[in-house]
PDB file of C-alpha atoms and ligand atoms in Angstrom:
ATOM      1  CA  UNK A   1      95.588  49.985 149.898  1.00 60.00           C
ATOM      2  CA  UNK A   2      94.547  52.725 147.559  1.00 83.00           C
ATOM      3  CA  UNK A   3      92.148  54.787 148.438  1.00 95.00           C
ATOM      4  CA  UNK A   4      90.301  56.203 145.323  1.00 97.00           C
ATOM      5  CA  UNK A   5      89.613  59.812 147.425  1.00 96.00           C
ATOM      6  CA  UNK A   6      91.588  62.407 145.903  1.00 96.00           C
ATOM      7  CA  UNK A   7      91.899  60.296 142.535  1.00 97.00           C
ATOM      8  CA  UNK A   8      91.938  62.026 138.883  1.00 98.00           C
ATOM      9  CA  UNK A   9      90.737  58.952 137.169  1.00 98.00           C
ATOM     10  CA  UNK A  10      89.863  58.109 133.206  1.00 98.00           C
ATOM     11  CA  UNK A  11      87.616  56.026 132.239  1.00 99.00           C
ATOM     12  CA  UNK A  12      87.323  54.295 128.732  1.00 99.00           C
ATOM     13  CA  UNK A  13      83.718  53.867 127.233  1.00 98.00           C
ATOM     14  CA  UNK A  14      81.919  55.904 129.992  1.00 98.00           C
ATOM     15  CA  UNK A  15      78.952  57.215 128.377  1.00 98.00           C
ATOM     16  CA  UNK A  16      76.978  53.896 129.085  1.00 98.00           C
ATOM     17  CA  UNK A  17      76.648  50.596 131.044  1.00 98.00           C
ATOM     18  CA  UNK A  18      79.338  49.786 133.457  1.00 98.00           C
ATOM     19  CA  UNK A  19      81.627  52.488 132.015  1.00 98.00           C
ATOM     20  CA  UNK A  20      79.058  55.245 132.866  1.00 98.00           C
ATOM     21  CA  UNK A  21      78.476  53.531 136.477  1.00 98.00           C
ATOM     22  CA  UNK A  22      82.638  53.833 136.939  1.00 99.00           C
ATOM     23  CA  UNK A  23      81.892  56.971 136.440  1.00 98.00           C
ATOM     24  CA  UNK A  24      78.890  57.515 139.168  1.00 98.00           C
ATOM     25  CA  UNK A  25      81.053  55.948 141.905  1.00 98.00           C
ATOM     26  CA  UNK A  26      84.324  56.882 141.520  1.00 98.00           C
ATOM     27  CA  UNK A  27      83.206  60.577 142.036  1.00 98.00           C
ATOM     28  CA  UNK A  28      80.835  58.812 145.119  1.00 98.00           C
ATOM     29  CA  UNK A  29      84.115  58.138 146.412  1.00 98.00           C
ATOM     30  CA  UNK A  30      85.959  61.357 145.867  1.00 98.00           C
ATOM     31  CA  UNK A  31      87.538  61.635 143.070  1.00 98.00           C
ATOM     32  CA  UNK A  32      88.827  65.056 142.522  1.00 98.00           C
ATOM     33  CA  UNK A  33      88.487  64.762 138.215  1.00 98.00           C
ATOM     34  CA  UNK A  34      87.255  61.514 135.786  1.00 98.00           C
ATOM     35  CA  UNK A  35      88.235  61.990 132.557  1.00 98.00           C
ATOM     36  CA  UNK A  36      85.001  60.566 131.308  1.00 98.00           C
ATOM     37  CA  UNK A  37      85.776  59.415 127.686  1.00 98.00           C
ATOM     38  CA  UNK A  38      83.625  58.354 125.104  1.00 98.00           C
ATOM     39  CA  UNK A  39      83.723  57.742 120.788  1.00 98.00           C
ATOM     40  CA  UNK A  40      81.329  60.638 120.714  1.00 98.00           C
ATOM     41  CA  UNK A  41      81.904  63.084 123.996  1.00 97.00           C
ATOM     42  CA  UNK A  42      78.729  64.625 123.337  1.00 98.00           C
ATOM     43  CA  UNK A  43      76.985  61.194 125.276  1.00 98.00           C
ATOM     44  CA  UNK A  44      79.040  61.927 128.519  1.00 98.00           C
ATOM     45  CA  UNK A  45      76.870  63.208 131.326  1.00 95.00           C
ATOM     46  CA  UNK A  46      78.956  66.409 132.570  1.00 97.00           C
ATOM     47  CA  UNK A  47      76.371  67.705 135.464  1.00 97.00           C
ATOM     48  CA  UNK A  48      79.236  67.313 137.882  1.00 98.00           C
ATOM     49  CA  UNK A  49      81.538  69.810 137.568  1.00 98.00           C
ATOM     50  CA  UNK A  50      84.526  67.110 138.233  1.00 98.00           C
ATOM     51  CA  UNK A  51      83.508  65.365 135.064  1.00 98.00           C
ATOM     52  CA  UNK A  52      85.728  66.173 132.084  1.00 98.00           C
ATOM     53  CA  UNK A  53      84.588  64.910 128.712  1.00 98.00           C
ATOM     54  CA  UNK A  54      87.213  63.648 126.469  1.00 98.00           C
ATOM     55  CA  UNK A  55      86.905  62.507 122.754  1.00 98.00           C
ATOM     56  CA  UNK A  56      88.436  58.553 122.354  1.00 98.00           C
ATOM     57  CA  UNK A  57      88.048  55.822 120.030  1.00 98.00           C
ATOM     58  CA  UNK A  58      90.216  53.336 122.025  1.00 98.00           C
ATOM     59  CA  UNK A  59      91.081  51.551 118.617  1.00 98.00           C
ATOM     60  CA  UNK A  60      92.450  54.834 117.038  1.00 98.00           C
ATOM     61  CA  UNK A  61      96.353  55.172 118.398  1.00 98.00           C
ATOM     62  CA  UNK A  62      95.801  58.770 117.430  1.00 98.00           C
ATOM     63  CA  UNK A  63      92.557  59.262 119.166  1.00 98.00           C
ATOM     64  CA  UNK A  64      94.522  57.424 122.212  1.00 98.00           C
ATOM     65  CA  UNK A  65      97.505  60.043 122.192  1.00 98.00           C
ATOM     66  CA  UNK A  66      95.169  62.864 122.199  1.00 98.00           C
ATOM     67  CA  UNK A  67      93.436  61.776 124.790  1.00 98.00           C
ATOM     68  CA  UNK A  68      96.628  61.066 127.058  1.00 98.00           C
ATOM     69  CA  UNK A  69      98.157  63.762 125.984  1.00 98.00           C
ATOM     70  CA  UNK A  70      95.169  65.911 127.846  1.00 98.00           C
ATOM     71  CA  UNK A  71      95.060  64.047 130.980  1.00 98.00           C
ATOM     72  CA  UNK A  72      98.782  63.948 131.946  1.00 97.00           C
ATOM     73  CA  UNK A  73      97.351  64.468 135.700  1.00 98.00           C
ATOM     74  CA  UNK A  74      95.678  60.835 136.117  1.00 98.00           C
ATOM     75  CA  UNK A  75      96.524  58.150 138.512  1.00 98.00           C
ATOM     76  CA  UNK A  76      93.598  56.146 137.815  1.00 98.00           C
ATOM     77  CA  UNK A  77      92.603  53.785 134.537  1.00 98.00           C
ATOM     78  CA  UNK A  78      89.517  52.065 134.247  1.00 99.00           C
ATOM     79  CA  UNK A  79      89.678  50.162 130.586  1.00 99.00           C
ATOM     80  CA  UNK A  80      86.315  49.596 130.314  1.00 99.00           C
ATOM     81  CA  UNK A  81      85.676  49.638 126.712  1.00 99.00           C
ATOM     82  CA  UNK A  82      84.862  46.414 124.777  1.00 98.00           C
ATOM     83  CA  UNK A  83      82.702  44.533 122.351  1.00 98.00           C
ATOM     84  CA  UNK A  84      81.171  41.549 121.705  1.00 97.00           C
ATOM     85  CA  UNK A  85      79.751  40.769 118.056  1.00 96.00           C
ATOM     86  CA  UNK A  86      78.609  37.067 117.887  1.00 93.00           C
ATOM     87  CA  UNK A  87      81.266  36.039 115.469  1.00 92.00           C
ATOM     88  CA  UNK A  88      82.549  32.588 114.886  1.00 92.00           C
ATOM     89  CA  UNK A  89      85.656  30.898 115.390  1.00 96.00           C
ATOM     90  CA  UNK A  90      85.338  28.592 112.439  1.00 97.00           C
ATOM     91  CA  UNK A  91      85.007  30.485 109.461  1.00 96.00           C
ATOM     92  CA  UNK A  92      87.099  32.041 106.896  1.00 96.00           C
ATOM     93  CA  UNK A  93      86.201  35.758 107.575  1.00 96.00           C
ATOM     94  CA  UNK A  94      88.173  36.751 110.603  1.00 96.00           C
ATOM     95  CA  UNK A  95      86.804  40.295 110.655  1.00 96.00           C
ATOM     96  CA  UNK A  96      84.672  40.042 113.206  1.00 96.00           C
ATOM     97  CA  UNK A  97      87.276  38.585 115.452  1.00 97.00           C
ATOM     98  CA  UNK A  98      90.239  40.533 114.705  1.00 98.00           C
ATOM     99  CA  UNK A  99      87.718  44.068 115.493  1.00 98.00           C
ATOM    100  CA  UNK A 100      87.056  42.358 119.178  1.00 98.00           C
ATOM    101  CA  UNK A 101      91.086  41.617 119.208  1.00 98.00           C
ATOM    102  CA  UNK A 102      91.481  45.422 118.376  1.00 98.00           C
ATOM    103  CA  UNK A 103      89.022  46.700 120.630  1.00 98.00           C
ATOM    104  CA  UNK A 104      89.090  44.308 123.749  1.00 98.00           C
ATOM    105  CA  UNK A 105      92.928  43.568 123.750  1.00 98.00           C
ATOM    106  CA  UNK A 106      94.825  45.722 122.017  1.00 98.00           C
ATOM    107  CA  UNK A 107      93.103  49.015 122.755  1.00 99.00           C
ATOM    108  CA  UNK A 108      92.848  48.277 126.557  1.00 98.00           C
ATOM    109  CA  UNK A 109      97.317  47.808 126.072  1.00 98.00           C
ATOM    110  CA  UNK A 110      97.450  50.835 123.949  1.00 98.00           C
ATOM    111  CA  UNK A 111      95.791  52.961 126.476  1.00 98.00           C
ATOM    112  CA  UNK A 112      97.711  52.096 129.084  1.00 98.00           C
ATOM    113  CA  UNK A 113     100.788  52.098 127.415  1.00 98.00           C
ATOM    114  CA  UNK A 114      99.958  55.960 126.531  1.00 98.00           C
ATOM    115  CA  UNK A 115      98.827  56.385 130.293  1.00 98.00           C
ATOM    116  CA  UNK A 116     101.720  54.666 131.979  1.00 98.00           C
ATOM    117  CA  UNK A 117     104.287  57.113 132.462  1.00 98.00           C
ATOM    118  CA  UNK A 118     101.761  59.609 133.974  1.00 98.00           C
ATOM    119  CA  UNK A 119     100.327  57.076 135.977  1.00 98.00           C
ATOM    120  CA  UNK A 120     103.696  56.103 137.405  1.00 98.00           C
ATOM    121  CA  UNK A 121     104.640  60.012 138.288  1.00 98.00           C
ATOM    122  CA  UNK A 122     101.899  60.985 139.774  1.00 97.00           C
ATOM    123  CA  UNK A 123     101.866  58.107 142.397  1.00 96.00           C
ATOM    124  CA  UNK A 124      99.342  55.930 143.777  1.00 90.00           C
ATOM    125  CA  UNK A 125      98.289  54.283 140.552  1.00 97.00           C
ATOM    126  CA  UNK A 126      95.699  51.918 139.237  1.00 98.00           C
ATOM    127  CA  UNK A 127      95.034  50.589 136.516  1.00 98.00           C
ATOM    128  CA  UNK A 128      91.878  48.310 136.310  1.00 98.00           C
ATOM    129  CA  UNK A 129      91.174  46.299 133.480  1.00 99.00           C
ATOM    130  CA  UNK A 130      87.156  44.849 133.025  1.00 98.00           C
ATOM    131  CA  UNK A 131      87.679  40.981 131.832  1.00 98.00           C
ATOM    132  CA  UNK A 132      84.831  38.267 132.121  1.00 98.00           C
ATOM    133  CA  UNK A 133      83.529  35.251 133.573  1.00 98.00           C
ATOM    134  CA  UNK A 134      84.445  34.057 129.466  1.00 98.00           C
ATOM    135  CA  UNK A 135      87.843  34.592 130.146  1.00 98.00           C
ATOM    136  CA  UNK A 136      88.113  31.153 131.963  1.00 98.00           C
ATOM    137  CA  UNK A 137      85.238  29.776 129.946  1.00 98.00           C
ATOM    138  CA  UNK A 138      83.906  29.530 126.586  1.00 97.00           C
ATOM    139  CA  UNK A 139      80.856  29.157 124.687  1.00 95.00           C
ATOM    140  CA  UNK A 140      82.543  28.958 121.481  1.00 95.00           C
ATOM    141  CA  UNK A 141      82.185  32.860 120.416  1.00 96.00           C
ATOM    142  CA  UNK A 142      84.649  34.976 119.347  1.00 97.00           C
ATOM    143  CA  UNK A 143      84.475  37.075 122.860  1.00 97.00           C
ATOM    144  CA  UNK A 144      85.764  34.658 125.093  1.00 98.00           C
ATOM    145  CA  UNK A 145      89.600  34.256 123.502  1.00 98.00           C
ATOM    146  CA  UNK A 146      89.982  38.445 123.681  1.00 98.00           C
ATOM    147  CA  UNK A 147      88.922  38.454 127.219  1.00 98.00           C
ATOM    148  CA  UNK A 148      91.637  35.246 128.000  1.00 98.00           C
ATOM    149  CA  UNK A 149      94.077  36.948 126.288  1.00 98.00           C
ATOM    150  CA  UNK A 150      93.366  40.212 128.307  1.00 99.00           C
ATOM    151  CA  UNK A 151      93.230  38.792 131.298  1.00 98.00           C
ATOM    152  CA  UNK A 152      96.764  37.048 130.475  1.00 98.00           C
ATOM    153  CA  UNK A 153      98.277  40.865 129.273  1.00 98.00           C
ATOM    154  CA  UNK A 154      96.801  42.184 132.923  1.00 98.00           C
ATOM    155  CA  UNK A 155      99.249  39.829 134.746  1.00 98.00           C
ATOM    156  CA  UNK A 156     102.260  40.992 132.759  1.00 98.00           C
ATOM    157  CA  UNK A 157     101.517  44.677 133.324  1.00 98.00           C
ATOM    158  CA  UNK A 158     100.953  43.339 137.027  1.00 98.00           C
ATOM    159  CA  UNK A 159     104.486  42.316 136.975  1.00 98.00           C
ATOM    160  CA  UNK A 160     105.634  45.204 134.884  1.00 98.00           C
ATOM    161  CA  UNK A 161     104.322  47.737 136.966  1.00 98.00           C
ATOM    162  CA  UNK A 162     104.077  46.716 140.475  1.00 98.00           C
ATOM    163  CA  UNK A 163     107.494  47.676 140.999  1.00 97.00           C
ATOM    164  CA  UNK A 164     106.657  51.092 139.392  1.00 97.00           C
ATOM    165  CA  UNK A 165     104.026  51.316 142.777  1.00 97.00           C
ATOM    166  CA  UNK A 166     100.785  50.798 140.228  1.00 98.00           C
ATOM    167  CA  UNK A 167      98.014  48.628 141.346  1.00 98.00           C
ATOM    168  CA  UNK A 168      97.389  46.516 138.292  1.00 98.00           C
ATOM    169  CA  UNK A 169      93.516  45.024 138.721  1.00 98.00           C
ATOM    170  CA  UNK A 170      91.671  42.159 137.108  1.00 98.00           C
ATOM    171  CA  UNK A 171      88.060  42.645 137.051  1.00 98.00           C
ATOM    172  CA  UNK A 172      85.819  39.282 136.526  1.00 98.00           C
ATOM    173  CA  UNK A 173      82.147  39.040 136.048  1.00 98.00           C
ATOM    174  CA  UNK A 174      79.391  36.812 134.651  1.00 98.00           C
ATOM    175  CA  UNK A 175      76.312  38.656 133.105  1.00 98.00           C
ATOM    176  CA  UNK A 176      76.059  42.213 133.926  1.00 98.00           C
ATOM    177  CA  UNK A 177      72.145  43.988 132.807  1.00 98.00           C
ATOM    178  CA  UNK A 178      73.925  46.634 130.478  1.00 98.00           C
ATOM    179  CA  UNK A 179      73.184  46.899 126.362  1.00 98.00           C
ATOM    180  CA  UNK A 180      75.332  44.048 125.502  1.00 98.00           C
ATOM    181  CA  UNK A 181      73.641  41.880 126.975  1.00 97.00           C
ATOM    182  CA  UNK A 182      69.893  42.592 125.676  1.00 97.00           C
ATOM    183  CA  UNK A 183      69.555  39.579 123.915  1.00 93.00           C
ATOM    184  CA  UNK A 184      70.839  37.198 126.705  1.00 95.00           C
ATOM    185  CA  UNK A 185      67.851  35.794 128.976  1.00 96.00           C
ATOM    186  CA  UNK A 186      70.121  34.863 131.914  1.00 95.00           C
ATOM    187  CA  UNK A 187      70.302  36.382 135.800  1.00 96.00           C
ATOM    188  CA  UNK A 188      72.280  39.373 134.973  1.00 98.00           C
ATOM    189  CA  UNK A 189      73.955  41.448 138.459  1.00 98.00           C
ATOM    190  CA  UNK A 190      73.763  45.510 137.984  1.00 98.00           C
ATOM    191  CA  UNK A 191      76.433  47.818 137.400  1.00 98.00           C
ATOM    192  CA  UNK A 192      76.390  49.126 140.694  1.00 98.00           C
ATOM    193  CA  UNK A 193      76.963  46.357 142.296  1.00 98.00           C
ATOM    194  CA  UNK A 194      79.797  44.851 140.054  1.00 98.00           C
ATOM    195  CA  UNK A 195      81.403  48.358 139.909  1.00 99.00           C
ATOM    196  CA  UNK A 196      80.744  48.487 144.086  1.00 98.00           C
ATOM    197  CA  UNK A 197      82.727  45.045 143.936  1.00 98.00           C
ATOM    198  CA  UNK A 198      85.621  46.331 141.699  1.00 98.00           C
ATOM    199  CA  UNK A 199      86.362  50.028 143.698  1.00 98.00           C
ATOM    200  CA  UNK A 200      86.036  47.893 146.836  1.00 98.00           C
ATOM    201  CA  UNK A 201      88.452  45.624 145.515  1.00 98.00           C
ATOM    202  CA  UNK A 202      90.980  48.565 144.386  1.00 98.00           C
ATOM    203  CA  UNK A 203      90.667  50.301 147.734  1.00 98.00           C
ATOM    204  CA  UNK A 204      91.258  47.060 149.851  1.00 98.00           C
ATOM    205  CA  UNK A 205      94.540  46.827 147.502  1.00 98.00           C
ATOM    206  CA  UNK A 206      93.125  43.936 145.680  1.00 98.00           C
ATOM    207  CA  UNK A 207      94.991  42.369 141.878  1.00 98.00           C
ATOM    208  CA  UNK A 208      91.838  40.387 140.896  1.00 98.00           C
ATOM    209  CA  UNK A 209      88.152  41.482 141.703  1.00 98.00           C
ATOM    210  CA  UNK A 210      85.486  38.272 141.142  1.00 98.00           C
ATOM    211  CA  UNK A 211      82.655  40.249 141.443  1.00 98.00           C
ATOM    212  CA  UNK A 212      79.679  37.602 141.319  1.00 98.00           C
ATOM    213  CA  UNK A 213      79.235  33.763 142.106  1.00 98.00           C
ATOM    214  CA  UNK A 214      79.780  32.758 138.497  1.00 98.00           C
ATOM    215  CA  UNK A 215      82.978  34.179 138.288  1.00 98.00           C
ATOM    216  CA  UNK A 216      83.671  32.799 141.335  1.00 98.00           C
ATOM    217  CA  UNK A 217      82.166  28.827 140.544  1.00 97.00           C
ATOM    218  CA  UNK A 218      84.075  28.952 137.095  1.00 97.00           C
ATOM    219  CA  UNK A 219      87.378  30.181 138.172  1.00 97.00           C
ATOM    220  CA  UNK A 220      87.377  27.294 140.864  1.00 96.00           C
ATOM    221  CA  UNK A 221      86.242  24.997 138.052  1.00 95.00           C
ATOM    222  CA  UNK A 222      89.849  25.486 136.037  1.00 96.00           C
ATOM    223  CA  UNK A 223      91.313  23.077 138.712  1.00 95.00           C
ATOM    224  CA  UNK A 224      88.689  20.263 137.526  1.00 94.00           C
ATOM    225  CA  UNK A 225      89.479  17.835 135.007  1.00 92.00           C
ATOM    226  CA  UNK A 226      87.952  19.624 131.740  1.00 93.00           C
ATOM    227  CA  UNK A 227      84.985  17.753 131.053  1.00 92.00           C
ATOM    228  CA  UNK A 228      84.046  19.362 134.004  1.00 92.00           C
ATOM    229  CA  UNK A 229      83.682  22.539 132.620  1.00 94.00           C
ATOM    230  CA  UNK A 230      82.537  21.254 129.643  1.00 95.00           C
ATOM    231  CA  UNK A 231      79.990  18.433 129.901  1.00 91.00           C
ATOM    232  CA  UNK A 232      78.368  18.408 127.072  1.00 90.00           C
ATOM    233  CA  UNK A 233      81.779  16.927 125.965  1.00 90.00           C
ATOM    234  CA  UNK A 234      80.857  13.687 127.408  1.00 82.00           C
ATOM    235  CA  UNK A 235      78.158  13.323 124.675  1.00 76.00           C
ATOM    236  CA  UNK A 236      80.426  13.692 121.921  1.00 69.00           C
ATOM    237  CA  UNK A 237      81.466  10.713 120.121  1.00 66.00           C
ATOM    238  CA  UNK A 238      85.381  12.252 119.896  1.00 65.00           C
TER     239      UNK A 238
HETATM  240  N1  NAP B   1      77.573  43.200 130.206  1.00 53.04           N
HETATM  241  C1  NAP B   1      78.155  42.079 130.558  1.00 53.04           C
HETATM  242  O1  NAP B   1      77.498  41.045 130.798  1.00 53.04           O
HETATM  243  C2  NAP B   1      79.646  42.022 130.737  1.00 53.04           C
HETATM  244  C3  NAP B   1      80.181  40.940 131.445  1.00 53.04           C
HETATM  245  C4  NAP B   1      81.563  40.864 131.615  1.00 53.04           C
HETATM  246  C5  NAP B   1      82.384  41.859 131.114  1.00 53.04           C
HETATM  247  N2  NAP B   1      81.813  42.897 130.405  1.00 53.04           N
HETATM  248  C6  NAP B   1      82.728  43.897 129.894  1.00 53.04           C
HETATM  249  O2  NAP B   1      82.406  45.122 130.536  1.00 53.04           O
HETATM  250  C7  NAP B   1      82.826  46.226 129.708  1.00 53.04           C
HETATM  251  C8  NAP B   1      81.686  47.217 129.561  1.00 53.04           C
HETATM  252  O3  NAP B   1      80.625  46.564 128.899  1.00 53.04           O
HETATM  253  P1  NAP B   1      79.091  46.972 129.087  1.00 53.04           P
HETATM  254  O4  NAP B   1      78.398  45.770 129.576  1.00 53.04           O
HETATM  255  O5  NAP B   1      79.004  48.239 129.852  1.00 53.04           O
HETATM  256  O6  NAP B   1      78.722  47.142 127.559  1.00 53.04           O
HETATM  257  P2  NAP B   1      77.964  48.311 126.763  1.00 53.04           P
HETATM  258  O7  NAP B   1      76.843  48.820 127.562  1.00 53.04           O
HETATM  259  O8  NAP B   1      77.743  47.720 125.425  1.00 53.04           O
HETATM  260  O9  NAP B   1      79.063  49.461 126.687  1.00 53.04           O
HETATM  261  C9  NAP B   1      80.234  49.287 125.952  1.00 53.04           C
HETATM  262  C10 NAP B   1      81.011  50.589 126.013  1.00 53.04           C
HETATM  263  O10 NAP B   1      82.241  50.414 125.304  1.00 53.04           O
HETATM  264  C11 NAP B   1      82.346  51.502 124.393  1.00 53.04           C
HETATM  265  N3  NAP B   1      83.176  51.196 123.239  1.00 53.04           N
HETATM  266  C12 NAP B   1      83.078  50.169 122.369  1.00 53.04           C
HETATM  267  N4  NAP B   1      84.005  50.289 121.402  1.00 53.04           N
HETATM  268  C13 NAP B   1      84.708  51.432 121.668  1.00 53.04           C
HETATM  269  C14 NAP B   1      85.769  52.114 121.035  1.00 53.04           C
HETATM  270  N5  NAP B   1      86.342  51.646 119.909  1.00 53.04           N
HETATM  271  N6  NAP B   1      86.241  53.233 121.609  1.00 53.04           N
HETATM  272  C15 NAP B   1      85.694  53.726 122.742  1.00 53.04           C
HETATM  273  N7  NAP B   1      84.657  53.154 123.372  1.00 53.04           N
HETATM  274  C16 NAP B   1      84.172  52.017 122.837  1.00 53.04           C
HETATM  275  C17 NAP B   1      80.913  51.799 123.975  1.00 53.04           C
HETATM  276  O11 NAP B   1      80.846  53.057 123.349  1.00 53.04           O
HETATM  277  P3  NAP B   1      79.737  53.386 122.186  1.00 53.04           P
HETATM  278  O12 NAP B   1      78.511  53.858 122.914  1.00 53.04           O
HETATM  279  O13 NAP B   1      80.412  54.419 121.357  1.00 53.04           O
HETATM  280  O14 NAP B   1      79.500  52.104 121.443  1.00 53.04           O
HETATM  281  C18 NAP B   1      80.259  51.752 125.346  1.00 53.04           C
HETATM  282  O15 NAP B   1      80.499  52.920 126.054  1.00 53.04           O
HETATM  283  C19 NAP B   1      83.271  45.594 128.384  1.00 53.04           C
HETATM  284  O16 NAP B   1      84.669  45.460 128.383  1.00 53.04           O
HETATM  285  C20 NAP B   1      82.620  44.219 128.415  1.00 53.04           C
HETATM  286  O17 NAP B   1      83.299  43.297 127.619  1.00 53.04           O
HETATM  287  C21 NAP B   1      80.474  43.010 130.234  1.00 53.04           C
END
């Protein structure tokens, strides 16, 4: 059980959606300092005097030193940060791709990697990392195969750092109502409540949050036979 009272969290991609809302209620629940980080530090809301605005571009390894270099007090991560950008699988330009790789699976390994140590000294760590509902399932984007592989790097630093006395969290979660998902004419949950879901989950010592019932339906669907999962499969003249 980790209580997040007393906390000095840091929080990747805070100045909007669920990163801003990690924010809101991790200082709800006592936190004594978020490091409240942002591309541009300027978009960080800073009424509370417990916020601290920090400068990071979680794809820059430089940007990511600086920024660890300044919070050597934490004990909490929240990677938060990601991206989605429509790509396609099939297709000879990987760009699109490769930037999600960078900024949903790398980046979220290269912040904690720069966090770790600290983390581990100063006791009572988390570190939470925000996956999806598209980690178990795809629609065929470019999204879903960053978020599997992130979810798979969370249960190695699970194993890497449990002995080390961090709390290494899987967050899971169908359509949240946040920018990304504008263009997506689906039931959507709020931040609050997913982020409710996730600190509830940390401070009842969970390693996996599913914080709605489509995370929940599609994680028990893995156990089905894939067609399943996939129906439209049965169409297909394979
Ligand atoms: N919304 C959903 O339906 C949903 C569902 C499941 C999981 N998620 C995940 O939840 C997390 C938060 O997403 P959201 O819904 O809150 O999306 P959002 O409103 O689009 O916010 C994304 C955040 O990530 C930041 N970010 C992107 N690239 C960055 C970089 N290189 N360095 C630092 N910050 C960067 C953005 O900063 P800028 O303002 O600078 O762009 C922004 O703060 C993401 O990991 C997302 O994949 C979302």
């Amino acid at each position: 059980m980790t209580s997040l009272d007393n906390q000095t969290a840091f929080v990747t991609g805070a100045n909007r959606g669920l990163g801003q809302e990690f924010v809101r209620q991790l200082l709800e629940r006592g936190a004594t300092k978020v490091y409240a980080t942002a591309r541009d530090a300027s978009k960080i809301d800073t009424t509370d005097p417990r916020v601290v605005a920090l400068e990071l571009d979680v794809t820059d390894p430089e940007s990511v030193r600086r920024a660890a270099a300044a919070a050597s007090d934490v004990t909490v991560l929240i990677n938060n940060a990601g991206i989605t950008t429509g790509g396609a699988l099939l297709t000879d330009d990987q760009s699109a791709l490769r930037q999600e790789f960078e900024t949903n699976f790398f980046a979220p390994l290269q912040v904690t990697s720069a966090l770790a140590d600290q983390i581990i000294e100063n006791g009572n760590g988390v570190v939470l990392n925000v996956h999806s509902a598209l980690s178990w399932i795809s629609f065929g984007g470019t999204y879903e195969p960053t978020k599997a592989a992130l979810w798979s790097a969370t249960n190695g630093l699970r194993l890497a750092l449990a002995p080390q006395g961090v709390q290494v969290v899987g967050l899971h979660v169908g359509y949240v109502d946040t920018d990304m998902t504008v263009g997506v004419d689906a039931p959507k949950s709020t931040p609050e409540e997913v982020v409710r879901a996730a600190l509830d989950g940390v401070e009842a010592g969970a390693f996996e949050v599913l914080a709605d019932e489509v995370s929940r339906q599609v994680k028990a669907g893995l156990s089905a036979p894939i067609e399943a999962m996939y129906p439209q499969l049965a169409a297909q003249p394979v």
